[in-house]
mmCIF file of C-alpha atoms and ligand atoms in Angstrom:
data_model
loop_
_atom_site.group_PDB
_atom_site.id
_atom_site.type_symbol
_atom_site.label_atom_id
_atom_site.label_comp_id
_atom_site.label_asym_id
_atom_site.label_seq_id
_atom_site.Cartn_x
_atom_site.Cartn_y
_atom_site.Cartn_z
ATOM 1 C CA MET A 138 106.378 73.784 62.218
ATOM 2 C CA ARG A 139 106.329 76.550 59.649
ATOM 3 C CA ILE A 140 108.370 79.771 59.558
ATOM 4 C CA ALA A 141 106.621 82.674 57.839
ATOM 5 C CA THR A 142 108.276 85.950 56.965
ATOM 6 C CA THR A 143 105.356 87.751 55.336
ATOM 7 C CA ILE A 144 102.052 88.998 56.711
ATOM 8 C CA ASP A 145 100.199 87.340 53.796
ATOM 9 C CA GLU A 146 101.577 83.899 54.669
ATOM 10 C CA VAL A 147 100.471 84.315 58.287
ATOM 11 C CA ARG A 148 96.999 85.530 57.300
ATOM 12 C CA GLU A 149 96.550 82.557 54.975
ATOM 13 C CA GLN A 150 97.482 80.073 57.712
ATOM 14 C CA ILE A 151 95.306 81.809 60.327
ATOM 15 C CA ALA A 152 92.324 81.809 57.928
ATOM 16 C CA GLN A 153 92.696 78.029 57.518
ATOM 17 C CA TRP A 154 92.869 77.473 61.268
ATOM 18 C CA LYS A 155 89.887 79.736 61.949
ATOM 19 C CA ALA A 156 87.867 78.011 59.202
ATOM 20 C CA ALA A 157 88.588 74.703 60.937
ATOM 21 C CA GLY A 158 87.379 76.180 64.248
ATOM 22 C CA ARG A 159 90.831 76.128 65.868
ATOM 23 C CA THR A 160 91.706 78.613 68.622
ATOM 24 C CA VAL A 161 94.948 80.546 68.174
ATOM 25 C CA GLY A 162 97.460 81.555 70.853
ATOM 26 C CA LEU A 163 100.141 84.191 70.246
ATOM 27 C CA VAL A 164 103.438 84.582 72.091
ATOM 28 C CA PRO A 165 105.013 87.884 70.955
ATOM 29 C CA THR A 166 108.807 87.878 71.435
ATOM 30 C CA MET A 167 111.947 89.597 70.240
ATOM 31 C CA GLY A 168 113.672 86.222 69.979
ATOM 32 C CA TYR A 169 116.790 84.862 71.658
ATOM 33 C CA LEU A 170 114.335 82.708 73.523
ATOM 34 C CA HIS A 171 114.900 81.513 77.079
ATOM 35 C CA GLU A 172 112.942 79.562 79.688
ATOM 36 C CA GLY A 173 110.725 82.596 80.347
ATOM 37 C CA HIS A 174 109.540 82.481 76.720
ATOM 38 C CA GLN A 175 109.288 78.695 76.900
ATOM 39 C CA SER A 176 106.847 78.992 79.808
ATOM 40 C CA LEU A 177 104.710 81.318 77.651
ATOM 41 C CA MET A 178 104.789 78.831 74.751
ATOM 42 C CA ASP A 179 103.832 75.995 77.103
ATOM 43 C CA ALA A 180 100.922 78.029 78.492
ATOM 44 C CA ALA A 181 99.792 78.794 74.926
ATOM 45 C CA ARG A 182 100.143 75.132 73.928
ATOM 46 C CA GLN A 183 97.985 74.093 76.901
ATOM 47 C CA ALA A 184 95.257 76.643 76.207
ATOM 48 C CA CYS A 185 95.043 76.861 72.407
ATOM 49 C CA ASP A 186 94.726 74.578 69.372
ATOM 50 C CA ALA A 187 97.372 76.444 67.360
ATOM 51 C CA VAL A 188 100.363 78.402 68.678
ATOM 52 C CA VAL A 189 102.123 81.267 66.906
ATOM 53 C CA VAL A 190 105.398 82.780 68.176
ATOM 54 C CA SER A 191 106.497 86.067 66.654
ATOM 55 C CA VAL A 192 110.238 86.699 66.602
ATOM 56 C CA PHE A 193 110.836 90.341 65.742
ATOM 57 C CA VAL A 194 113.328 92.769 67.241
ATOM 58 C CA ASN A 195 111.058 95.773 67.011
ATOM 59 C CA PRO A 196 113.179 98.813 66.057
ATOM 60 C CA ILE A 197 110.606 101.393 67.104
ATOM 61 C CA GLN A 198 110.620 100.399 70.772
ATOM 62 C CA PHE A 199 114.356 101.147 71.144
ATOM 63 C CA GLY A 200 115.677 104.634 71.859
ATOM 64 C CA PRO A 201 118.532 106.104 69.773
ATOM 65 C CA ASN A 202 121.206 105.159 72.350
ATOM 66 C CA GLU A 203 119.795 101.753 73.223
ATOM 67 C CA ASP A 204 120.857 98.252 72.238
ATOM 68 C CA PHE A 205 118.836 97.635 69.043
ATOM 69 C CA ASP A 206 121.912 96.816 66.932
ATOM 70 C CA ASN A 207 123.476 94.573 69.575
ATOM 71 C CA TYR A 208 120.257 92.873 70.689
ATOM 72 C CA PRO A 209 121.020 89.122 70.530
ATOM 73 C CA ARG A 210 119.539 87.282 67.547
ATOM 74 C CA ASP A 211 119.633 83.561 66.673
ATOM 75 C CA LEU A 212 116.677 82.453 64.568
ATOM 76 C CA GLU A 213 117.974 78.912 64.068
ATOM 77 C CA ARG A 214 118.169 78.268 67.810
ATOM 78 C CA ASP A 215 114.819 80.018 68.385
ATOM 79 C CA ALA A 216 113.149 77.854 65.734
ATOM 80 C CA GLU A 217 114.512 74.674 67.347
ATOM 81 C CA LEU A 218 113.174 75.740 70.735
ATOM 82 C CA CYS A 219 109.790 76.627 69.261
ATOM 83 C CA GLU A 220 109.579 73.266 67.535
ATOM 84 C CA ALA A 221 110.492 71.458 70.773
ATOM 85 C CA HIS A 222 107.677 73.298 72.558
ATOM 86 C CA GLY A 223 105.021 72.377 70.026
ATOM 87 C CA VAL A 224 104.750 75.757 68.276
ATOM 88 C CA ASP A 225 102.914 75.585 64.937
ATOM 89 C CA LEU A 226 104.074 78.799 63.294
ATOM 90 C CA VAL A 227 106.973 81.200 63.815
ATOM 91 C CA PHE A 228 106.407 84.665 62.362
ATOM 92 C CA HIS A 229 109.762 86.313 61.628
ATOM 93 C CA PRO A 230 109.115 89.433 59.553
ATOM 94 C CA SER A 231 111.681 91.959 58.364
ATOM 95 C CA ALA A 232 111.487 95.554 59.585
ATOM 96 C CA ASP A 233 110.308 96.552 56.070
ATOM 97 C CA GLU A 234 107.487 94.021 56.215
ATOM 98 C CA MET A 235 106.245 95.532 59.482
ATOM 99 C CA TYR A 236 107.084 99.172 58.757
ATOM 100 C CA PRO A 237 107.080 99.768 54.986
ATOM 101 C CA ALA A 238 108.051 103.164 53.598
ATOM 102 C CA GLY A 239 105.405 105.726 54.510
ATOM 103 C CA PHE A 240 104.426 103.993 57.758
ATOM 104 C CA ASN A 241 102.733 106.740 59.717
ATOM 105 C CA THR A 242 100.360 105.401 62.377
ATOM 106 C CA TYR A 243 101.247 104.633 65.990
ATOM 107 C CA VAL A 244 99.412 103.490 69.109
ATOM 108 C CA THR A 245 100.205 105.249 72.384
ATOM 109 C CA ALA A 246 99.184 104.712 75.985
ATOM 110 C CA ASP A 247 98.979 107.753 78.254
ATOM 111 C CA ALA A 248 99.222 107.689 82.057
ATOM 112 C CA LEU A 249 100.169 104.013 82.390
ATOM 113 C CA ALA A 250 103.176 104.581 80.139
ATOM 114 C CA GLU A 251 104.505 107.691 81.903
ATOM 115 C CA THR A 252 106.146 106.092 84.958
ATOM 116 C CA LEU A 253 108.838 103.407 85.491
ATOM 117 C CA CYS A 254 110.267 102.198 82.129
ATOM 118 C CA GLY A 255 108.089 104.744 80.325
ATOM 119 C CA ALA A 256 109.879 107.574 82.146
ATOM 120 C CA SER A 257 113.362 106.116 81.556
ATOM 121 C CA ARG A 258 112.728 105.054 77.952
ATOM 122 C CA PRO A 259 110.675 107.742 76.181
ATOM 123 C CA GLY A 260 108.795 106.306 73.205
ATOM 124 C CA HIS A 261 109.374 102.707 74.290
ATOM 125 C CA PHE A 262 105.738 101.864 74.999
ATOM 126 C CA ARG A 263 104.567 103.646 71.847
ATOM 127 C CA GLY A 264 106.748 101.164 69.958
ATOM 128 C CA VAL A 265 105.459 98.240 72.016
ATOM 129 C CA CYS A 266 101.770 99.212 71.671
ATOM 130 C CA THR A 267 102.159 99.755 67.934
ATOM 131 C CA VAL A 268 103.868 96.438 67.213
ATOM 132 C CA VAL A 269 101.574 94.473 69.543
ATOM 133 C CA THR A 270 98.495 95.991 67.877
ATOM 134 C CA LYS A 271 99.892 95.053 64.472
ATOM 135 C CA LEU A 272 100.657 91.504 65.655
ATOM 136 C CA PHE A 273 97.136 91.180 67.080
ATOM 137 C CA ASN A 274 95.674 92.346 63.767
ATOM 138 C CA ILE A 275 97.868 90.020 61.728
ATOM 139 C CA VAL A 276 97.548 86.888 63.888
ATOM 140 C CA GLN A 277 94.043 87.526 65.320
ATOM 141 C CA PRO A 278 94.818 85.431 68.401
ATOM 142 C CA ASP A 279 92.146 84.315 70.837
ATOM 143 C CA LEU A 280 94.739 84.470 73.614
ATOM 144 C CA ALA A 281 98.080 86.299 73.838
ATOM 145 C CA PHE A 282 100.753 85.483 76.424
ATOM 146 C CA PHE A 283 103.094 87.992 78.095
ATOM 147 C CA GLY A 284 105.605 87.654 80.951
ATOM 148 C CA GLN A 285 105.102 89.289 84.328
ATOM 149 C CA LYS A 286 108.756 90.422 84.352
ATOM 150 C CA ASP A 287 107.639 93.296 82.114
ATOM 151 C CA ALA A 288 104.799 94.086 84.513
ATOM 152 C CA GLN A 289 104.240 97.589 83.147
ATOM 153 C CA GLN A 290 104.128 96.278 79.573
ATOM 154 C CA LEU A 291 101.565 93.674 80.639
ATOM 155 C CA ALA A 292 99.381 96.328 82.330
ATOM 156 C CA ILE A 293 99.637 98.615 79.295
ATOM 157 C CA VAL A 294 98.759 95.843 76.826
ATOM 158 C CA LYS A 295 95.788 94.779 78.967
ATOM 159 C CA GLY A 296 94.636 98.418 79.120
ATOM 160 C CA MET A 297 95.054 98.815 75.361
ATOM 161 C CA VAL A 298 92.999 95.679 74.672
ATOM 162 C CA ARG A 299 90.250 96.970 76.972
ATOM 163 C CA ASP A 300 90.289 100.555 75.669
ATOM 164 C CA LEU A 301 90.392 99.643 71.973
ATOM 165 C CA ASN A 302 87.994 96.666 72.295
ATOM 166 C CA LEU A 303 90.523 94.301 70.753
ATOM 167 C CA PRO A 304 89.068 90.771 70.559
ATOM 168 C CA VAL A 305 91.864 88.983 72.406
ATOM 169 C CA ARG A 306 92.413 87.822 75.988
ATOM 170 C CA VAL A 307 95.782 88.771 77.450
ATOM 171 C CA VAL A 308 97.312 86.200 79.788
ATOM 172 C CA GLY A 309 100.137 87.152 82.177
ATOM 173 C CA CYS A 310 102.619 84.416 83.162
ATOM 174 C CA PRO A 311 104.940 84.374 86.210
ATOM 175 C CA ILE A 312 108.590 85.453 86.129
ATOM 176 C CA VAL A 313 110.974 82.562 85.461
ATOM 177 C CA ARG A 314 114.283 82.726 87.338
ATOM 178 C CA GLU A 315 117.692 81.067 87.163
ATOM 179 C CA ASP A 316 118.452 78.694 90.071
ATOM 180 C CA ASP A 317 120.306 81.509 91.839
ATOM 181 C CA GLY A 318 117.360 83.920 91.486
ATOM 182 C CA LEU A 319 118.309 86.095 88.481
ATOM 183 C CA ALA A 320 115.210 86.731 86.352
ATOM 184 C CA LYS A 321 115.602 85.183 82.889
ATOM 185 C CA SER A 322 116.223 87.798 80.217
ATOM 186 C CA SER A 323 117.702 87.798 76.725
ATOM 187 C CA ARG A 324 119.865 90.697 77.967
ATOM 188 C CA ASN A 325 121.564 88.475 80.598
ATOM 189 C CA THR A 326 123.766 87.338 77.732
ATOM 190 C CA TYR A 327 125.489 90.772 77.750
ATOM 191 C CA LEU A 328 126.838 90.210 81.278
ATOM 192 C CA SER A 329 130.506 89.343 81.940
ATOM 193 C CA ALA A 330 131.170 86.727 84.645
ATOM 194 C CA ALA A 331 131.680 89.449 87.273
ATOM 195 C CA GLU A 332 128.546 91.307 86.134
ATOM 196 C CA ARG A 333 126.517 88.088 86.146
ATOM 197 C CA GLN A 334 127.443 87.681 89.821
ATOM 198 C CA ALA A 335 126.699 91.352 90.541
ATOM 199 C CA ALA A 336 123.297 91.061 88.808
ATOM 200 C CA LEU A 337 122.099 88.853 91.662
ATOM 201 C CA VAL A 338 121.648 92.051 93.629
ATOM 202 C CA LEU A 339 118.324 92.597 91.813
ATOM 203 C CA SER A 340 116.732 89.343 92.954
ATOM 204 C CA ARG A 341 118.278 89.772 96.422
ATOM 205 C CA ALA A 342 116.592 93.169 96.732
ATOM 206 C CA VAL A 343 113.315 91.743 95.397
ATOM 207 C CA ALA A 344 113.388 88.825 97.848
ATOM 208 C CA ALA A 345 114.202 91.126 100.788
ATOM 209 C CA GLY A 346 111.424 93.530 99.764
ATOM 210 C CA GLN A 347 108.958 90.684 99.445
ATOM 211 C CA ARG A 348 109.874 89.360 102.895
ATOM 212 C CA ALA A 349 109.494 92.823 104.434
ATOM 213 C CA VAL A 350 106.033 93.363 102.919
ATOM 214 C CA GLU A 351 104.921 89.884 103.917
ATOM 215 C CA ALA A 352 106.118 90.657 107.465
ATOM 216 C CA GLY A 353 103.847 93.735 107.510
ATOM 217 C CA GLU A 354 105.855 96.659 106.077
ATOM 218 C CA ARG A 355 103.349 99.006 104.406
ATOM 219 C CA ASP A 356 105.373 102.207 104.113
ATOM 220 C CA ALA A 357 106.622 102.550 100.536
ATOM 221 C CA HIS A 358 109.461 104.882 101.525
ATOM 222 C CA ALA A 359 110.790 102.472 104.171
ATOM 223 C CA LEU A 360 110.516 99.554 101.744
ATOM 224 C CA LYS A 361 112.420 101.455 99.064
ATOM 225 C CA ARG A 362 115.151 102.424 101.576
ATOM 226 C CA LEU A 363 115.595 98.791 102.570
ATOM 227 C CA MET A 364 115.822 97.639 98.947
ATOM 228 C CA LEU A 365 118.054 100.568 97.895
ATOM 229 C CA ASP A 366 120.519 99.743 100.673
ATOM 230 C CA ILE A 367 120.924 96.299 99.112
ATOM 231 C CA LEU A 368 121.169 97.596 95.535
ATOM 232 C CA GLU A 369 123.633 100.338 96.475
ATOM 233 C CA SER A 370 125.898 97.845 98.252
ATOM 234 C CA GLU A 371 126.843 96.409 94.840
ATOM 235 C CA PRO A 372 129.592 98.529 93.217
ATOM 236 C CA LEU A 373 128.733 97.375 89.663
ATOM 237 C CA ALA A 374 125.053 98.347 90.043
ATOM 238 C CA ARG A 375 123.521 101.729 89.184
ATOM 239 C CA VAL A 376 119.845 102.095 90.001
ATOM 240 C CA ASP A 377 117.734 103.510 87.170
ATOM 241 C CA TYR A 378 114.540 103.377 89.223
ATOM 242 C CA LEU A 379 112.994 101.602 92.175
ATOM 243 C CA GLU A 380 109.307 102.405 92.610
ATOM 244 C CA VAL A 381 106.283 101.217 94.510
ATOM 245 C CA VAL A 382 103.223 101.786 92.327
ATOM 246 C CA ASP A 383 99.601 100.779 92.202
ATOM 247 C CA GLY A 384 99.527 97.601 90.102
ATOM 248 C CA LEU A 385 96.653 98.865 87.937
ATOM 249 C CA THR A 386 97.426 102.566 87.458
ATOM 250 C CA MET A 387 101.256 102.387 87.621
ATOM 251 C CA GLN A 388 101.177 105.567 89.755
ATOM 252 C CA PRO A 389 103.453 105.788 92.833
ATOM 253 C CA VAL A 390 101.864 105.014 96.201
ATOM 254 C CA GLU A 391 102.931 105.989 99.731
ATOM 255 C CA ARG A 392 101.210 103.070 101.445
ATOM 256 C CA ILE A 393 101.402 99.527 100.140
ATOM 257 C CA GLY A 394 97.787 98.565 99.551
ATOM 258 C CA SER A 395 95.794 95.774 97.983
ATOM 259 C CA ALA A 396 97.716 95.279 94.714
ATOM 260 C CA ALA A 397 101.091 96.987 94.715
ATOM 261 C CA LEU A 398 103.820 96.536 92.147
ATOM 262 C CA VAL A 399 107.375 96.990 93.393
ATOM 263 C CA ALA A 400 109.454 97.443 90.243
ATOM 264 C CA LEU A 401 113.106 98.164 89.619
ATOM 265 C CA ALA A 402 115.470 98.781 86.740
ATOM 266 C CA VAL A 403 119.190 98.591 87.443
ATOM 267 C CA TYR A 404 122.234 98.979 85.223
ATOM 268 C CA ILE A 405 124.855 96.316 85.790
ATOM 269 C CA GLY A 406 127.760 97.814 83.896
ATOM 270 C CA SER A 407 126.053 98.972 80.695
ATOM 271 C CA THR A 408 123.299 96.314 80.804
ATOM 272 C CA ARG A 409 119.899 97.478 82.023
ATOM 273 C CA LEU A 410 117.965 94.739 83.834
ATOM 274 C CA ILE A 411 114.466 94.828 85.321
ATOM 275 C CA ASP A 412 112.747 92.817 88.029
ATOM 276 C CA ASN A 413 109.675 93.195 90.226
ATOM 277 C CA PHE A 414 107.230 91.642 92.606
ATOM 278 C CA ILE A 415 103.522 92.110 93.089
ATOM 279 C CA PHE A 416 102.038 92.178 96.520
ATOM 280 C CA GLU A 417 98.387 91.178 96.813
ATOM 281 C CA GLU A 418 96.908 91.871 100.234
ATOM 282 C CA PRO A 419 95.371 88.611 101.443
ATOM 283 C CA PRO A 420 91.597 88.990 101.894
ATOM 284 C CA CYS A 421 90.851 89.757 105.517
ATOM 285 C CA CYS A 422 88.560 87.379 107.421
HETATM 286 O O1 LIG B 232 108.430 91.853 75.623
HETATM 287 C C1 LIG B 232 108.946 91.852 74.477
HETATM 288 O O2 LIG B 232 109.765 91.016 74.126
HETATM 289 C C2 LIG B 232 108.528 92.931 73.497
HETATM 290 O O3 LIG B 232 108.332 94.144 74.132
HETATM 291 C C3 LIG B 232 107.290 92.537 72.642
HETATM 292 C C4 LIG B 232 106.058 92.381 73.494
HETATM 293 C C5 LIG B 232 107.582 91.253 71.890
HETATM 294 C C6 LIG B 232 107.019 93.635 71.612
HETATM 295 O O4 LIG B 232 108.096 93.811 70.756
#
């Protein structure tokens, strides 16, 4: 496995693979890899001849008061994990390599990026769309793999690929959870023991919401009330948002229809965690 820090090195390797007719899969990450990322690498390994993982804590997707400086980083451990999962190339650029002096061009998404995390984190998806576009241009993947935990990010990236005719297929992979239900996240590492326990309130609310919808609840307000009651019962939790939106448009819905996304962001102490579930109406007979 090779670790490249420059765009030129990556381009050279990709050109060789493409010349040999090999398909390329990309797993974009910010590092501090966990089992969620590993499932993306495994999916890429299954589907593609060559697998690239980018490890880059992207400064432009963090707001001024967010956790860019504290975001966990451990390239050595990440590289070992990548190697163990059959990754061929790790791309670990510096911020200057990605955003040299004079950098002046950004990619934005409109309506899809205005709700949920887009409303709580202004500028976040502009940073994500810009870095993902750059990674697509640098790596030229046939397939790119993203986790369903960031459901809005996945919808935005799919929309961007469609709207800008980018020659890549975006593959969404299921949320990976700890045994006790907590969705895997690099940010879980911020949690104290008491907060780690309190964080289970997210997956408890998700599971209860899922059960209610499966049992026939279709009123978004009633579903949110049920889930909020659970979230608000945890003293260490502060709800940032809990929304029921259309899974394609990311706009709030009153009735839970064919493809609804129920998404939440909750602060546990100062750590902001997200979780969600998607409800697909079973086809009627
Ligand atoms: O999901 C993430 O880790 C990041 O938003 C991504 C897609 C790697 C872009 O920096």
